[in-house]
Amino acid sequence: MRKITIAIDGYSSTGKSTIAKELASALNYIYVDTGAMYRAITLFALENNCITNGIIDQNKLIDLLPKAKLKFRLNKELGYSEMFLNRNNVEKEIRSMRVSKQVSKISVIPEVRAKLVSMQKKMGKKKGIVMDGRDIGTVVFPDAEFKIFMTASPDIRASRRYKELISKGEKVTYEEVLKNVRERDYIDSNRLSSPLLKAEDAIEFDNSDMGLKEQFERIHYYTLQVIEKQKKNA
Ligand code: DC
């Protein structure tokens, strides 16, 4: 079957990666979580003292950027890829609040975006990919055959994220998580370089009142329709 490119964008904690992962596995496609790449660069910035009291030393980070080697490696037991930064598995650290608090500020830096977007474009050259992020349908793969833009209310997203963090043993309050979700929405949507925008040809998918099973079934159904249409047009 002819493979397509699937771009899933949307606000933070809308469950993009859960759906993208499931969809990739159902279609036997590659899954790429681009948020993990921005998070890994943020961890790199923290570890190399490029962030002091929340202030970013952009020039220092830009100079050091070539030293940040990112790689996704498949974890066969889990069935999906994990993020490695300079040969270390950083999956757990990049999901912490310490990284979440700084990541939107790191993502506005054009040099960071240029490095990551170029890697992402290479990963998608052969199609058969589900990529999630903020600018996938607009910048990384403007020609993707299927684009989804996920939304949900900030309260719902914060409460989902809060439960996830607590289950991983993080000590956070719901208010702190909600504040972080709102701040990231603001920075992601208002930055100059590739702001979070719904691509004109993306379908908007509000999952505020939808469980995972229903979301997956609907998106899977739409995807199969798109693949079928591509086949007919080929
Ligand atoms: O999807 P996430 O919450 O893990 O993403 C973390 C941050 O990375 C998010 O606040 C914005 C940034 N990001 C981005 O700017 N562009 C992307 N393609 C993916 C993520």
Short mmCIF file of C-alpha atoms and ligand atoms in Angstrom, two decimals:
data_model
loop_
_atom_site.label_atom_id
_atom_site.label_comp_id
_atom_site.label_asym_id
_atom_site.label_seq_id
_atom_site.Cartn_x
_atom_site.Cartn_y
_atom_site.Cartn_z
CA MET A 1 0.00 0.00 0.00
CA ARG A 2 1.27 3.50 -0.85
CA LYS A 3 2.51 5.20 2.28
CA ILE A 4 1.58 8.75 3.25
CA THR A 5 2.84 11.43 5.67
CA ILE A 6 0.68 12.22 8.70
CA ALA A 7 1.22 15.51 10.57
CA ILE A 8 -0.34 15.92 14.01
CA ASP A 9 -0.08 19.38 15.57
CA GLY A 10 -1.76 21.05 18.49
CA TYR A 11 -1.53 22.52 21.95
CA SER A 12 0.54 20.94 24.70
CA SER A 13 -0.94 17.95 26.53
CA THR A 14 -3.72 17.34 24.02
CA GLY A 15 -2.66 13.70 23.85
CA LYS A 16 -1.07 14.07 20.40
CA SER A 17 1.74 11.66 21.11
CA THR A 18 -0.51 8.90 22.49
CA ILE A 19 -2.69 8.97 19.38
CA ALA A 20 0.26 9.40 17.01
CA LYS A 21 2.03 6.42 18.58
CA GLU A 22 -1.05 4.18 18.30
CA LEU A 23 -1.74 5.28 14.76
CA ALA A 24 1.85 4.62 13.68
CA SER A 25 1.74 1.17 15.19
CA ALA A 26 -1.62 0.31 13.53
CA LEU A 27 -0.30 1.41 10.11
CA ASN A 28 3.21 0.06 10.65
CA TYR A 29 4.59 3.58 10.18
CA ILE A 30 7.48 5.34 11.94
CA TYR A 31 6.48 7.60 14.82
CA VAL A 32 8.41 10.78 15.64
CA ASP A 33 7.71 12.92 18.72
CA THR A 34 9.28 16.28 17.83
CA GLY A 35 8.47 17.70 21.28
CA ALA A 36 11.00 15.19 22.63
CA MET A 37 13.65 16.79 20.41
CA TYR A 38 12.94 20.32 21.72
CA ARG A 39 12.89 18.89 25.24
CA ALA A 40 16.26 17.17 24.72
CA ILE A 41 17.84 20.45 23.55
CA THR A 42 16.38 22.12 26.64
CA LEU A 43 17.96 19.48 28.86
CA PHE A 44 21.23 20.01 26.99
CA ALA A 45 20.95 23.77 27.68
CA LEU A 46 20.31 23.13 31.39
CA GLU A 47 23.20 20.68 31.67
CA ASN A 48 25.59 23.08 29.96
CA ASN A 49 24.67 26.07 32.13
CA CYS A 50 23.01 27.97 29.31
CA ILE A 51 20.01 28.73 31.56
CA THR A 52 20.45 30.66 34.80
CA ASN A 53 17.41 31.51 36.91
CA GLY A 54 15.21 31.04 33.85
CA ILE A 55 17.34 33.40 31.71
CA ILE A 56 18.75 31.81 28.55
CA ASP A 57 22.24 32.57 27.28
CA GLN A 58 21.29 32.19 23.62
CA ASN A 59 24.75 32.83 22.18
CA LYS A 60 26.31 30.18 24.40
CA LEU A 61 23.64 27.66 23.46
CA ILE A 62 23.95 28.42 19.73
CA ASP A 63 27.75 27.91 19.94
CA LEU A 64 27.29 24.59 21.74
CA LEU A 65 24.44 23.31 19.53
CA PRO A 66 26.66 21.21 17.20
CA LYS A 67 27.67 19.22 20.30
CA ALA A 68 24.08 18.15 21.01
CA LYS A 69 23.69 14.82 19.24
CA LEU A 70 20.09 13.59 19.25
CA LYS A 71 18.98 10.13 18.28
CA PHE A 72 15.75 8.14 18.51
CA ARG A 73 16.37 4.48 19.33
CA LEU A 74 13.70 1.82 19.19
CA ASN A 75 12.93 0.19 22.53
CA LYS A 76 11.74 -3.21 21.32
CA GLU A 77 10.08 -4.09 24.62
CA LEU A 78 7.99 -0.91 24.68
CA GLY A 79 7.45 -0.94 20.93
CA TYR A 80 8.43 2.70 20.37
CA SER A 81 11.50 4.90 20.12
CA GLU A 82 13.16 6.70 23.00
CA MET A 83 15.17 9.91 22.94
CA PHE A 84 18.93 9.75 23.38
CA LEU A 85 21.07 12.84 23.95
CA ASN A 86 24.79 12.26 23.42
CA ARG A 87 24.27 8.50 23.84
CA ASN A 88 22.28 8.79 27.08
CA ASN A 89 18.65 7.75 27.34
CA VAL A 90 16.93 10.97 28.49
CA GLU A 91 13.28 9.90 28.15
CA LYS A 92 12.51 10.37 31.83
CA GLU A 93 14.39 13.65 32.38
CA ILE A 94 12.93 15.40 29.35
CA ARG A 95 9.37 14.89 30.66
CA SER A 96 10.12 16.51 34.05
CA MET A 97 8.72 19.89 35.13
CA ARG A 98 12.29 21.23 35.21
CA VAL A 99 12.45 20.81 31.44
CA SER A 100 8.76 21.67 30.79
CA LYS A 101 9.25 25.06 32.44
CA GLN A 102 12.01 26.09 30.00
CA VAL A 103 11.18 24.26 26.78
CA SER A 104 8.94 26.88 25.14
CA LYS A 105 11.65 29.52 25.63
CA ILE A 106 14.24 27.27 23.99
CA SER A 107 11.85 26.48 21.12
CA VAL A 108 11.64 30.13 20.05
CA ILE A 109 15.34 30.23 19.12
CA PRO A 110 15.55 30.15 15.28
CA GLU A 111 18.90 28.26 15.27
CA VAL A 112 17.38 25.51 17.45
CA ARG A 113 14.38 25.25 15.15
CA ALA A 114 16.54 25.17 12.02
CA LYS A 115 18.61 22.28 13.38
CA LEU A 116 15.59 20.23 14.45
CA VAL A 117 13.41 20.97 11.40
CA SER A 118 16.22 19.84 9.11
CA MET A 119 16.55 16.54 11.02
CA GLN A 120 12.76 16.06 10.91
CA LYS A 121 12.54 16.63 7.15
CA LYS A 122 15.22 13.96 6.62
CA MET A 123 13.35 11.47 8.82
CA GLY A 124 10.22 11.89 6.68
CA LYS A 125 11.82 11.57 3.24
CA LYS A 126 10.49 8.07 2.64
CA LYS A 127 6.97 8.84 3.95
CA GLY A 128 5.24 6.20 6.10
CA ILE A 129 5.65 8.52 9.08
CA VAL A 130 3.43 9.97 11.80
CA MET A 131 5.05 13.08 13.28
CA ASP A 132 3.62 15.18 16.06
CA GLY A 133 4.52 18.70 17.17
CA ARG A 134 3.53 22.32 16.63
CA ASP A 135 4.70 23.15 13.10
CA ILE A 136 4.61 19.80 11.33
CA GLY A 137 1.71 20.57 8.96
CA THR A 138 2.82 24.16 8.39
CA VAL A 139 6.64 24.05 8.19
CA VAL A 140 8.12 20.55 8.36
CA PHE A 141 5.72 18.76 5.98
CA PRO A 142 3.47 21.37 4.36
CA ASP A 143 2.65 18.73 1.71
CA ALA A 144 1.60 16.02 4.18
CA GLU A 145 -1.37 14.06 2.83
CA PHE A 146 -3.14 14.11 6.19
CA LYS A 147 -2.98 16.86 8.83
CA ILE A 148 -4.68 16.91 12.20
CA PHE A 149 -4.82 19.82 14.62
CA MET A 150 -5.64 18.66 18.17
CA THR A 151 -7.24 20.90 20.77
CA ALA A 152 -8.80 20.55 24.23
CA SER A 153 -9.59 23.03 26.98
CA PRO A 154 -6.63 24.15 29.17
CA ASP A 155 -8.28 22.69 32.32
CA ILE A 156 -8.74 19.27 30.77
CA ARG A 157 -5.18 19.27 29.46
CA ALA A 158 -3.73 20.37 32.80
CA SER A 159 -5.65 17.72 34.69
CA ARG A 160 -4.49 14.96 32.27
CA ARG A 161 -0.88 16.16 32.59
CA TYR A 162 -1.13 16.50 36.38
CA LYS A 163 -2.30 12.88 36.71
CA GLU A 164 0.53 11.71 34.46
CA LEU A 165 3.20 13.60 36.45
CA ILE A 166 1.87 12.43 39.81
CA SER A 167 1.83 8.83 38.57
CA LYS A 168 5.54 9.24 37.76
CA GLY A 169 6.26 10.46 41.28
CA GLU A 170 6.76 14.18 40.48
CA LYS A 171 5.86 16.61 43.25
CA VAL A 172 3.70 19.22 41.54
CA THR A 173 0.42 20.95 42.21
CA TYR A 174 -2.47 21.12 39.75
CA GLU A 175 -2.20 24.95 39.75
CA GLU A 176 1.47 24.75 38.79
CA VAL A 177 0.68 22.44 35.87
CA LEU A 178 -2.23 24.63 34.69
CA LYS A 179 0.02 27.72 34.80
CA ASN A 180 2.66 25.88 32.76
CA VAL A 181 0.07 24.73 30.17
CA ARG A 182 -1.24 28.32 29.80
CA GLU A 183 2.27 29.81 29.56
CA ARG A 184 3.32 27.29 26.94
CA ASP A 185 0.14 27.93 24.91
CA TYR A 186 0.93 31.64 24.95
CA ILE A 187 4.60 31.32 24.00
CA ASP A 188 4.01 28.57 21.41
CA SER A 189 1.23 30.59 19.72
CA ASN A 190 2.90 34.00 19.79
CA ARG A 191 6.53 33.32 18.90
CA LEU A 192 7.86 34.85 15.68
CA SER A 193 9.52 31.71 14.36
CA SER A 194 6.97 29.04 13.26
CA PRO A 195 4.21 29.77 15.78
CA LEU A 196 1.64 27.10 16.59
CA LEU A 197 -0.95 27.50 13.84
CA LYS A 198 -3.57 25.26 12.33
CA ALA A 199 -2.60 24.54 8.72
CA GLU A 200 -5.42 25.57 6.37
CA ASP A 201 -5.89 22.01 5.19
CA ALA A 202 -5.75 20.39 8.66
CA ILE A 203 -8.81 18.91 10.31
CA GLU A 204 -9.43 20.32 13.78
CA PHE A 205 -10.01 17.67 16.41
CA ASP A 206 -11.25 18.76 19.85
CA ASN A 207 -10.89 15.85 22.25
CA SER A 208 -12.04 17.60 25.47
CA ASP A 209 -14.93 15.16 25.90
CA MET A 210 -13.47 12.11 24.23
CA GLY A 211 -11.73 9.06 25.61
CA LEU A 212 -8.63 7.59 23.99
CA LYS A 213 -10.46 4.69 22.35
CA GLU A 214 -12.96 6.95 20.58
CA GLN A 215 -10.21 9.36 19.48
CA PHE A 216 -8.13 6.57 18.05
CA GLU A 217 -11.06 4.95 16.24
CA ARG A 218 -12.11 8.22 14.60
CA ILE A 219 -8.61 9.26 13.57
CA HIS A 220 -7.79 5.78 12.31
CA TYR A 221 -10.97 5.79 10.25
CA TYR A 222 -10.17 9.20 8.68
CA THR A 223 -6.61 8.05 7.97
CA LEU A 224 -7.75 4.93 6.13
CA GLN A 225 -10.06 7.08 4.03
CA VAL A 226 -7.18 9.40 3.10
CA ILE A 227 -4.97 6.43 2.20
CA GLU A 228 -7.77 4.95 0.08
CA LYS A 229 -8.25 8.26 -1.75
CA GLN A 230 -4.52 8.49 -2.45
CA LYS A 231 -4.61 4.99 -3.92
CA LYS A 232 -7.48 5.91 -6.25
CA ASN A 233 -5.68 9.08 -7.37
CA ALA A 234 -2.37 7.31 -7.97
O1 DC B 1 4.76 18.29 22.59
P1 DC B 1 5.52 18.70 23.85
O2 DC B 1 4.64 19.31 24.90
O3 DC B 1 6.38 17.62 24.38
O4 DC B 1 6.50 19.86 23.32
C1 DC B 1 7.35 20.54 24.19
C2 DC B 1 7.60 21.95 23.70
O5 DC B 1 8.37 21.91 22.49
C3 DC B 1 6.38 22.80 23.41
O6 DC B 1 6.05 23.66 24.48
C4 DC B 1 6.75 23.60 22.18
C5 DC B 1 7.93 22.92 21.60
N1 DC B 1 7.71 22.32 20.28
C6 DC B 1 7.85 23.13 19.19
O7 DC B 1 8.07 24.33 19.33
N2 DC B 1 7.73 22.60 17.95
C7 DC B 1 7.48 21.30 17.78
N3 DC B 1 7.39 20.79 16.54
C8 DC B 1 7.32 20.45 18.90
C9 DC B 1 7.42 21.00 20.15
#
